Amino acid sequence: MEPYILYYWPTIQGRGEFVRLALEEAGVPYRDVARGTKQGMAQLEAALDFAGEPQAAFAPPVLRAGELLIGQTTNILLFLGARHGLAPRSEKGRLWCNQLQLTIADIVAEAHDSHHPISVNSYYEEQKKEARARSRYFRAERIPKFLGYFENVLQANPARGNFAVGAKLTYVDLSLFQLVEGLRYAFPKTMMQLAPQWPRLTALCDMVRERPNIAAYLRSKRRIPFNEDGIFRRYPELEKN
Amino acid sequence: MEPYILYYWPTIQGRGEFVRLALEEAGVPYRDVARGTKQGMAQLEAALDFAGEPQAAFAPPVLRAGELLIGQTTNILLFLGARHGLAPRSEKGRLWCNQLQLTIADIVAEAHDSHHPISVNSYYEEQKKEARARSRYFRAERIPKFLGYFENVLQANPARGNFAVGAKLTYVDLSLFQLVEGLRYAFPKTMMQLAPQWPRLTALCDMVRERPNIAAYLRSKRRIPFNEDGIFRRYPELEKN
């Protein structure tokens, strides 16, 4: 099999990280093509351009898999999950995975808007006041509601093993790990304070972190550290009341 | 087949409307269960409650299809598209439909935030000033970028018939119709002014509106009019510069 090609911004985890984690766990070869070369950035831009691609994507991440060019994070994971045993085989299990991943995507978008509530095309500094208002609400109401929901998902799963879906690891578990890690980076005090509300989710994150392929990835240079250009940003003023 | 049960807010189009349009076009029986009865509202709430549902949804819309309980709009459409001939049979075609639907979901979320940029749990009146700033940006940059993208999708489709995907109607076409209708309702002047930029999209909407099942639905009482409790709201002050 020729390696997958991942087109994503080279200096951030961002939405691409949900895809990277699935590729790393599956242990399949891929080229994170925009990292380190100008040529790679040009290839990323070409994946968004109808001049050469009849199915150009609106935005990264985009994955090339042979003749397929696949955009949208949850869509890429739907594809990878089915192909690499990171999702159940049954229709019911697949739909449930996709539903949970879409719910993760919803809170990820809200986490982004906590520092960019007015416009993605303007600097954070230009919308700082509004970001404080939105972050206050995000911390007080949205984080508890979403993570409380995922805790309930884990509790309601009748299978053993503390996975989100069934009795085996799926891409949803990897994404829940990334979500919680990101929120811990952006809002450390809030997450520390609320953590007792979701013991199963905390245990799930510990389990994902220790999986051999994930542990090796997290130690490698392929894992870009969190930073203030990504989705999860640490601005201490956004954690003040 | 027993009728589908749709759980959605009874007084708005909202995200449920994308599901309603697919069910209406497919001509399959369904009960829009929360409309008109308190009992129905209780059933909607039960679909979000892990006390009775091991796969409770985070939020409506939710569709019950026999033993399946399916949440998240794009996930419901993925299911209905495959089951009722509203998506291609090939993996490539299905993934492309899902990708486009996810991109529609992205602009729908941004349309919502144009009037609620700070908090969904607060009134519009409490975030009016921020809503003006976000709407200005949404109208000037985001509507042209997203609808320009969909115009390119139509142009780049090699098949005849001016559909989004392939040579047959899919649920993506129905959703593009709903998106454009909603934006026309919320921002009539903006949409009138920009319309010449997307002739194919305009033609697609005219075509969808005239499909027999859709035309009958739009004339019926089942179609709830746009209003200021939904996602697409007409607040004239949000269209001023």
Coordinates of N, CA and C in Angstrom, one line a residue, chain A residues 102-192:
Chain A
L102 N -18.7 13.4 16.2 CA -19.4 14.7 15.8 C -19.6 15.6 17.0
T103 N -19.9 14.9 18.1 CA -20.1 15.7 19.4 C -18.8 16.2 19.9
I104 N -17.7 15.5 19.7 CA -16.4 16.0 20.0 C -16.1 17.2 19.1
A105 N -16.4 17.0 17.9 CA -16.1 18.2 16.9 C -16.9 19.4 17.4
D106 N -18.0 19.3 17.9 CA -18.8 20.4 18.4 C -18.1 21.2 19.5
I107 N -17.6 20.4 20.5 CA -16.9 21.1 21.6 C -15.6 21.6 21.1
V108 N -14.9 21.0 20.2 CA -13.7 21.5 19.7 C -13.9 22.9 19.0
A109 N -15.0 23.0 18.2 CA -15.3 24.3 17.6 C -15.6 25.3 18.7
E110 N -16.2 24.9 19.7 CA -16.5 25.9 20.8 C -15.2 26.3 21.5
A111 N -14.3 25.3 21.7 CA -13.0 25.7 22.3 C -12.3 26.7 21.4
H112 N -12.3 26.5 20.1 CA -11.7 27.5 19.2 C -12.3 28.9 19.4
D113 N -13.6 28.9 19.4 CA -14.3 30.2 19.5 C -14.2 30.8 20.9
S114 N -13.7 30.1 21.9 CA -13.5 30.7 23.2 C -12.4 31.8 23.1
H115 N -11.5 31.7 22.2 CA -10.5 32.7 22.0 C -10.7 33.5 20.7
H116 N -11.6 33.1 19.9 CA -12.0 33.8 18.6 C -13.5 33.9 18.4
P117 N -14.2 34.6 19.3 CA -15.6 34.6 19.3 C -16.2 35.5 18.2
I118 N -15.4 36.4 17.6 CA -16.0 37.4 16.6 C -15.6 37.0 15.2
S119 N -14.3 36.7 15.0 CA -13.8 36.5 13.7 C -12.5 35.7 13.7
V120 N -12.5 34.6 12.9 CA -11.2 33.8 12.7 C -10.2 34.6 12.0
N121 N -10.6 35.6 11.2 CA -9.6 36.3 10.4 C -9.0 37.5 11.1
S122 N -9.4 37.7 12.4 CA -8.8 38.8 13.2 C -7.9 38.2 14.3
Y123 N -7.0 39.0 14.8 CA -6.2 38.5 15.9 C -7.0 38.4 17.2
Y124 N -6.5 37.5 18.0 CA -7.0 37.3 19.3 C -7.1 38.6 20.1
E125 N -6.0 39.4 20.0 CA -5.9 40.7 20.7 C -7.0 41.6 20.4
E126 N -7.6 41.5 19.2 CA -8.6 42.4 18.7 C -10.0 42.0 19.3
Q127 N -10.1 40.8 19.9 CA -11.4 40.3 20.4 C -11.2 39.7 21.8
K128 N -10.3 40.3 22.5 CA -9.9 39.8 23.8 C -11.1 39.9 24.8
K129 N -11.7 41.1 24.8 CA -12.8 41.3 25.7 C -14.0 40.3 25.5
E130 N -14.3 40.1 24.2 CA -15.4 39.2 23.9 C -14.9 37.7 24.2
A131 N -13.6 37.5 24.0 CA -13.1 36.2 24.4 C -13.2 35.9 25.9
R132 N -13.0 36.9 26.7 CA -13.2 36.7 28.1 C -14.6 36.3 28.4
A133 N -15.6 37.0 27.8 CA -17.0 36.7 28.1 C -17.3 35.3 27.6
R134 N -16.9 34.9 26.4 CA -17.2 33.6 25.9 C -16.5 32.5 26.7
S135 N -15.3 32.7 27.1 CA -14.5 31.7 27.9 C -15.2 31.5 29.2
R136 N -15.6 32.6 29.8 CA -16.3 32.4 31.1 C -17.5 31.4 31.0
Y137 N -18.3 31.6 30.0 CA -19.4 30.8 29.7 C -19.0 29.4 29.3
F138 N -18.0 29.3 28.5 CA -17.5 28.0 28.1 C -17.0 27.1 29.2
R139 N -16.2 27.8 30.2 CA -15.7 27.1 31.3 C -16.9 26.7 32.3
A140 N -17.8 27.6 32.5 CA -18.8 27.4 33.5 C -19.9 26.4 33.0
E141 N -20.2 26.5 31.8 CA -21.4 25.7 31.3 C -21.1 24.6 30.3
R142 N -20.2 25.0 29.3 CA -20.1 24.0 28.2 C -19.1 22.9 28.5
I143 N -18.0 23.2 29.1 CA -17.1 22.1 29.4 C -17.8 21.1 30.3
P144 N -18.4 21.5 31.4 CA -19.1 20.5 32.3 C -20.2 19.7 31.5
K145 N -20.9 20.4 30.6 CA -22.0 19.7 29.9 C -21.5 18.7 29.0
F146 N -20.5 19.0 28.2 CA -19.9 18.1 27.2 C -19.2 17.0 27.9
L147 N -18.3 17.3 28.8 CA -17.5 16.2 29.4 C -18.4 15.3 30.3
G148 N -19.4 15.9 30.9 CA -20.3 15.2 31.7 C -21.1 14.2 30.8
Y149 N -21.4 14.6 29.6 CA -22.0 13.7 28.6 C -21.1 12.5 28.3
F150 N -19.8 12.8 28.0 CA -18.9 11.7 27.7 C -18.7 10.8 28.9
E151 N -18.7 11.3 30.1 CA -18.6 10.4 31.2 C -19.8 9.5 31.3
N152 N -21.0 10.0 31.0 CA -22.2 9.2 30.9 C -22.1 8.1 29.8
V153 N -21.5 8.5 28.7 CA -21.3 7.5 27.6 C -20.5 6.3 28.1
L154 N -19.4 6.7 28.8 CA -18.5 5.6 29.3 C -19.3 4.7 30.3
Q155 N -20.0 5.4 31.2 CA -20.8 4.7 32.2 C -21.9 3.8 31.6
A156 N -22.5 4.2 30.6 CA -23.6 3.5 30.0 C -23.2 2.4 29.0
N157 N -21.9 2.4 28.7 CA -21.4 1.3 27.8 C -21.4 0.0 28.6
P158 N -22.2 -1.0 28.1 CA -22.4 -2.2 28.9 C -21.1 -3.1 28.8
A159 N -20.3 -2.9 27.8 CA -19.1 -3.8 27.6 C -18.0 -3.4 28.7
R160 N -17.1 -4.4 28.9 CA -16.0 -4.1 29.9 C -14.9 -3.3 29.2
G161 N -14.0 -2.7 30.0 CA -12.8 -2.2 29.5 C -12.8 -0.6 29.4
N162 N -13.9 0.0 29.8 CA -13.9 1.5 29.9 C -13.6 2.2 28.6
F163 N -14.0 1.6 27.4 CA -13.9 2.2 26.1 C -15.2 3.0 25.9
A164 N -15.2 3.9 24.9 CA -16.4 4.7 24.6 C -17.4 3.8 23.9
V165 N -17.0 3.0 23.0 CA -17.9 2.2 22.2 C -17.4 0.7 22.3
G166 N -18.3 -0.2 22.7 CA -18.0 -1.6 22.7 C -16.8 -1.9 23.7
A167 N -16.2 -3.1 23.4 CA -15.1 -3.6 24.2 C -13.7 -3.5 23.7
K168 N -13.6 -2.6 22.6 CA -12.3 -2.4 22.0 C -12.0 -0.9 21.8
L169 N -10.8 -0.6 21.6 CA -10.4 0.8 21.4 C -11.0 1.2 20.0
T170 N -11.6 2.4 19.9 CA -12.0 3.0 18.7 C -11.3 4.4 18.6
Y171 N -11.5 5.0 17.4 CA -10.9 6.4 17.2 C -11.6 7.4 18.1
V172 N -12.8 7.1 18.6 CA -13.4 8.0 19.6 C -12.6 8.1 20.9
D173 N -12.1 7.0 21.3 CA -11.2 7.0 22.5 C -10.0 7.9 22.3
L174 N -9.4 7.8 21.2 CA -8.2 8.6 20.9 C -8.6 10.1 20.9
S175 N -9.7 10.4 20.3 CA -10.2 11.8 20.2 C -10.6 12.4 21.6
L176 N -11.2 11.5 22.4 CA -11.5 12.0 23.8 C -10.2 12.3 24.5
F177 N -9.2 11.5 24.4 CA -7.9 11.8 25.0 C -7.4 13.2 24.5
Q178 N -7.4 13.4 23.2 CA -6.9 14.6 22.7 C -7.7 15.8 23.1
L179 N -9.0 15.7 23.2 CA -9.9 16.7 23.7 C -9.6 17.1 25.1
V180 N -9.5 16.1 26.0 CA -9.2 16.4 27.4 C -7.8 17.0 27.6
E181 N -6.8 16.4 26.8 CA -5.4 17.0 26.9 C -5.5 18.5 26.5
G182 N -6.2 18.8 25.4 CA -6.3 20.2 24.9 C -6.9 21.1 25.9
L183 N -8.0 20.6 26.5 CA -8.7 21.5 27.5 C -7.8 21.6 28.8
R184 N -7.1 20.6 29.1 CA -6.2 20.7 30.3 C -5.1 21.8 30.0
Y185 N -4.6 21.8 28.7 CA -3.6 22.8 28.4 C -4.2 24.2 28.4
A186 N -5.4 24.4 27.8 CA -6.0 25.7 27.7 C -6.5 26.2 29.1
F187 N -7.2 25.4 29.8 CA -7.8 25.8 31.0 C -7.4 24.9 32.2
P188 N -6.1 25.0 32.6 CA -5.6 24.0 33.6 C -6.4 24.1 35.0
K189 N -6.7 25.3 35.4 CA -7.3 25.4 36.8 C -8.7 24.8 36.7
T190 N -9.5 25.2 35.7 CA -10.8 24.7 35.5 C -10.9 23.2 35.5
M191 N -10.0 22.6 34.7 CA -10.0 21.2 34.5 C -9.6 20.4 35.7
M192 N -8.6 21.0 36.5 CA -8.2 20.4 37.8 C -9.4 20.4 38.7

